[in-house]
Amino acid sequence: MFAAVAQEVGQLLGVGATFIGRYGNDDTSTGVGSWSRAGTPVPLGVKVRLDGTSVTALVFRTGRPARRESTDAASGEIAAITQELGIQSAVGAPIVVEGRPWGVMIAATNDGESLPSDTETRIAAFTELVATAISNTEARVEVSRLAEEQAALRRVATLVARESPAMEVFTEVACEVGLVLGAEGAWIYSYETDNSATAVAAWGAGEAGLGVGTRLDLDGDSVVALVRRTGRAARIDDYTNAAGSTGVIARELGLFSAVGSPVIVGGRLWGAITAVRLRPEPFPADAESRIEEFTELVATAISNIQARSDLAASRARIVAAADEERRRVVRDLHDGAQQRLVHTVVTLKLARGVLADDPVGAPPLLEEALQHAEGATAELRELAHGILPPVLTRGGLRAGVTALASRMPVPVHNGVLVDRLPRAVEATAYFVVAEALTNVAKHSHADHVAVTALVEEGILRVQVRDDGIGGARADGSGLVGLGDRLAVLEGSLRVESPPDGGTLIAAAIPFG
């Protein structure tokens, strides 16, 4: 199209040569169309700086048509080319696409004659047509790009939805990001605790040098290091002077420019996705935002994997706890109530044996049997209390908290404002309070404790707050066990325990 327009403009205006240039983001112009009556057009594809006083540079700086009656006094790279081609005078007009300067159209002559005064206006008519054609072409390209990008996102989203293995998702994302951005290479890195990053997926050029498992020190200038330091998307448009070991590696691999975006998982910086180019052409301005859509899918995949892992671990702990509890009950029954009942039976048999021959000796044996039976009853009652106290089953959560508070060495405010609840919810809430109060008694050095419970929109919210020394660890076995118990009911546990700030144990249990 540019070649045809250049020829039509040249023949219509009766000039010696025409030229169409496209402006770059780095104050340069690249020839995209030209024509010459003598058959020696301005060369295409050559990028030159917009310095000096050539018509191309004047139009770029002013955004308006410009002319030079003689190129002899013109300066700069473009002037040198036109002088070499024998061009003596030139007129140019800007090509404006959707309000932005896209390029320039120039008509020139080499016969020493000045171009007519209406040349700028006549060229401008063509530039409007060219701008319309460029706008339509760019719109088609943009639609095609968006379609390809959405297709890539759908492919990755499908893998995530299928709960595919992490490596499969990472590899697909690296490939799709590289293709979407027109890159020569793409990587996914996970950040380590020692200021380094490990490549967990690689695609394209440079893969042999930085394959999966490669570990980078983040002590220099690199996109991976910038994302780690700032927590935001980053870019480097020229690695020529990049410092540090990563800069050296980039130059060894022939990297010219790079962009990257952070992967945020559960509110923390997990890693980064990066794309690189080996040619001296920076990524487009929107490259970082286009990567972000893929980072969200990667974060979702990682969260899903972590959730599955946490669920498996929680289930294993629940099974182990249930097995241990069963063993404890069996052991307590065997060592306590069962032994007493055995003694009771043996003693009763002895009493029956002597009752006929020695009536005087029977009462002591019966008294002993009664004591064993009463002891067994007491032990069974205590055992049942350890499983689920009768006060809770009879009186509900408020009564259960009152019973717990009566055994505490510090005052406990009972702020339970709920009636009877489903049995499983009541029992879980009770054990949350029991574990929290046990921790207060053992570790907190508190002077006061407050227990509250209320129902909001179908969720039971239980809180135990003390004014102790704080510093409670959420990963302690007791609190981890509470988290597992709550997870069975799709509940959650929150622990806040700053040093010298007391401790808050908060549980949310949905029901109904």
PDB file of C-alpha atoms in Angstrom, residues 263-368:
ATOM      1  CA  VAL A 263       3.062 -13.523  40.668  1.00  0.00           C
ATOM      2  CA  ILE A 264       1.172 -12.806  43.899  1.00  0.00           C
ATOM      3  CA  VAL A 265      -0.139 -15.806  45.843  1.00  0.00           C
ATOM      4  CA  GLY A 266      -2.159 -15.291  48.999  1.00  0.00           C
ATOM      5  CA  GLY A 267      -1.076 -11.668  49.258  1.00  0.00           C
ATOM      6  CA  ARG A 268       2.661 -12.413  49.113  1.00  0.00           C
ATOM      7  CA  LEU A 269       5.179 -12.174  46.273  1.00  0.00           C
ATOM      8  CA  TRP A 270       5.722 -15.727  45.034  1.00  0.00           C
ATOM      9  CA  GLY A 271       7.663 -15.187  41.814  1.00  0.00           C
ATOM     10  CA  ALA A 272       7.678 -13.524  38.395  1.00  0.00           C
ATOM     11  CA  ILE A 273       6.948 -14.169  34.740  1.00  0.00           C
ATOM     12  CA  THR A 274       9.452 -12.630  32.315  1.00  0.00           C
ATOM     13  CA  ALA A 275       9.803 -12.370  28.546  1.00  0.00           C
ATOM     14  CA  VAL A 276      12.932 -11.353  26.613  1.00  0.00           C
ATOM     15  CA  ARG A 277      13.925 -10.202  23.149  1.00  0.00           C
ATOM     16  CA  LEU A 278      17.216 -10.861  21.412  1.00  0.00           C
ATOM     17  CA  ARG A 279      16.689  -8.109  18.834  1.00  0.00           C
ATOM     18  CA  PRO A 280      17.157  -4.347  19.413  1.00  0.00           C
ATOM     19  CA  GLU A 281      13.448  -3.606  19.608  1.00  0.00           C
ATOM     20  CA  PRO A 282      11.853  -2.951  23.002  1.00  0.00           C
ATOM     21  CA  PHE A 283       8.554  -4.541  23.975  1.00  0.00           C
ATOM     22  CA  PRO A 284       5.382  -2.477  23.410  1.00  0.00           C
ATOM     23  CA  ALA A 285       4.213  -0.184  26.191  1.00  0.00           C
ATOM     24  CA  ASP A 286       1.379  -2.524  27.241  1.00  0.00           C
ATOM     25  CA  ALA A 287       3.536  -5.650  27.523  1.00  0.00           C
ATOM     26  CA  GLU A 288       3.532  -5.690  31.337  1.00  0.00           C
ATOM     27  CA  SER A 289      -0.258  -5.464  31.585  1.00  0.00           C
ATOM     28  CA  ARG A 290      -0.633  -8.276  29.051  1.00  0.00           C
ATOM     29  CA  ILE A 291       1.582 -10.540  31.168  1.00  0.00           C
ATOM     30  CA  GLU A 292      -0.467  -9.738  34.286  1.00  0.00           C
ATOM     31  CA  GLU A 293      -3.462 -11.702  33.005  1.00  0.00           C
ATOM     32  CA  PHE A 294      -1.272 -14.808  32.835  1.00  0.00           C
ATOM     33  CA  THR A 295       0.241 -14.185  36.283  1.00  0.00           C
ATOM     34  CA  GLU A 296      -3.265 -14.273  37.775  1.00  0.00           C
ATOM     35  CA  LEU A 297      -3.841 -17.726  36.274  1.00  0.00           C
ATOM     36  CA  VAL A 298      -0.474 -18.939  37.544  1.00  0.00           C
ATOM     37  CA  ALA A 299      -1.332 -17.620  41.007  1.00  0.00           C
ATOM     38  CA  THR A 300      -4.669 -19.449  40.878  1.00  0.00           C
ATOM     39  CA  ALA A 301      -2.944 -22.678  39.861  1.00  0.00           C
ATOM     40  CA  ILE A 302      -0.426 -22.346  42.712  1.00  0.00           C
ATOM     41  CA  SER A 303      -3.210 -21.564  45.194  1.00  0.00           C
ATOM     42  CA  ASN A 304      -5.168 -24.612  44.025  1.00  0.00           C
ATOM     43  CA  ILE A 305      -2.116 -26.829  44.393  1.00  0.00           C
ATOM     44  CA  GLN A 306      -1.376 -25.424  47.848  1.00  0.00           C
ATOM     45  CA  ALA A 307      -5.010 -25.823  48.872  1.00  0.00           C
ATOM     46  CA  ARG A 308      -4.988 -29.471  47.772  1.00  0.00           C
ATOM     47  CA  SER A 309      -1.759 -30.047  49.665  1.00  0.00           C
ATOM     48  CA  ASP A 310      -3.087 -28.322  52.785  1.00  0.00           C
ATOM     49  CA  LEU A 311      -6.322 -30.311  52.569  1.00  0.00           C
ATOM     50  CA  ALA A 312      -4.439 -33.578  52.293  1.00  0.00           C
ATOM     51  CA  ALA A 313      -2.261 -32.662  55.273  1.00  0.00           C
ATOM     52  CA  SER A 314      -5.313 -31.581  57.271  1.00  0.00           C
ATOM     53  CA  ARG A 315      -7.114 -34.824  56.519  1.00  0.00           C
ATOM     54  CA  ALA A 316      -4.034 -36.796  57.563  1.00  0.00           C
ATOM     55  CA  ARG A 317      -3.864 -34.886  60.850  1.00  0.00           C
ATOM     56  CA  ILE A 318      -7.582 -35.423  61.483  1.00  0.00           C
ATOM     57  CA  VAL A 319      -7.244 -39.168  60.867  1.00  0.00           C
ATOM     58  CA  ALA A 320      -4.165 -39.342  63.087  1.00  0.00           C
ATOM     59  CA  ALA A 321      -5.908 -37.347  65.839  1.00  0.00           C
ATOM     60  CA  ALA A 322      -8.994 -39.550  65.634  1.00  0.00           C
ATOM     61  CA  ASP A 323      -6.841 -42.687  65.830  1.00  0.00           C
ATOM     62  CA  GLU A 324      -4.951 -41.293  68.823  1.00  0.00           C
ATOM     63  CA  GLU A 325      -8.201 -40.354  70.541  1.00  0.00           C
ATOM     64  CA  ARG A 326      -9.577 -43.861  70.017  1.00  0.00           C
ATOM     65  CA  ARG A 327      -6.366 -45.349  71.410  1.00  0.00           C
ATOM     66  CA  ARG A 328      -6.601 -43.033  74.435  1.00  0.00           C
ATOM     67  CA  VAL A 329     -10.210 -44.050  75.114  1.00  0.00           C
ATOM     68  CA  VAL A 330      -9.350 -47.744  74.759  1.00  0.00           C
ATOM     69  CA  ARG A 331      -6.295 -47.311  77.034  1.00  0.00           C
ATOM     70  CA  ASP A 332      -8.271 -45.385  79.657  1.00  0.00           C
ATOM     71  CA  LEU A 333     -11.082 -47.942  79.603  1.00  0.00           C
ATOM     72  CA  HIS A 334      -8.643 -50.834  79.871  1.00  0.00           C
ATOM     73  CA  ASP A 335      -6.492 -49.323  82.620  1.00  0.00           C
ATOM     74  CA  GLY A 336      -9.345 -47.772  84.602  1.00  0.00           C
ATOM     75  CA  ALA A 337     -13.030 -48.669  84.415  1.00  0.00           C
ATOM     76  CA  GLN A 338     -12.473 -52.092  82.847  1.00  0.00           C
ATOM     77  CA  GLN A 339     -10.055 -53.153  85.582  1.00  0.00           C
ATOM     78  CA  ARG A 340     -12.430 -51.933  88.304  1.00  0.00           C
ATOM     79  CA  LEU A 341     -15.334 -53.793  86.732  1.00  0.00           C
ATOM     80  CA  VAL A 342     -13.233 -56.959  86.572  1.00  0.00           C
ATOM     81  CA  HIS A 343     -12.437 -56.549  90.269  1.00  0.00           C
ATOM     82  CA  THR A 344     -16.132 -55.973  90.958  1.00  0.00           C
ATOM     83  CA  VAL A 345     -17.115 -59.218  89.203  1.00  0.00           C
ATOM     84  CA  VAL A 346     -14.380 -61.214  90.930  1.00  0.00           C
ATOM     85  CA  THR A 347     -15.308 -59.795  94.334  1.00  0.00           C
ATOM     86  CA  LEU A 348     -19.029 -60.509  93.793  1.00  0.00           C
ATOM     87  CA  LYS A 349     -18.229 -64.104  92.866  1.00  0.00           C
ATOM     88  CA  LEU A 350     -16.188 -64.456  96.045  1.00  0.00           C
ATOM     89  CA  ALA A 351     -19.070 -63.010  98.075  1.00  0.00           C
ATOM     90  CA  ARG A 352     -21.482 -65.439  96.490  1.00  0.00           C
ATOM     91  CA  GLY A 353     -19.123 -68.336  97.326  1.00  0.00           C
ATOM     92  CA  VAL A 354     -18.874 -67.498 101.026  1.00  0.00           C
ATOM     93  CA  LEU A 355     -22.442 -66.290 101.521  1.00  0.00           C
ATOM     94  CA  ALA A 356     -23.798 -69.792 102.279  1.00  0.00           C
ATOM     95  CA  ASP A 357     -20.897 -70.982 104.500  1.00  0.00           C
ATOM     96  CA  ASP A 358     -19.791 -67.736 106.144  1.00  0.00           C
ATOM     97  CA  PRO A 359     -22.516 -65.053 106.083  1.00  0.00           C
ATOM     98  CA  VAL A 360     -20.366 -62.805 108.293  1.00  0.00           C
ATOM     99  CA  GLY A 361     -17.573 -62.659 105.653  1.00  0.00           C
ATOM    100  CA  ALA A 362     -19.851 -61.689 102.757  1.00  0.00           C
ATOM    101  CA  PRO A 363     -20.628 -58.022 103.671  1.00  0.00           C
ATOM    102  CA  PRO A 364     -16.980 -56.823 103.446  1.00  0.00           C
ATOM    103  CA  LEU A 365     -16.691 -58.411 100.027  1.00  0.00           C
ATOM    104  CA  LEU A 366     -19.921 -56.763  98.916  1.00  0.00           C
ATOM    105  CA  GLU A 367     -18.647 -53.405 100.226  1.00  0.00           C
ATOM    106  CA  GLU A 368     -15.430 -53.854  98.238  1.00  0.00           C
TER     107      GLU A 368
END
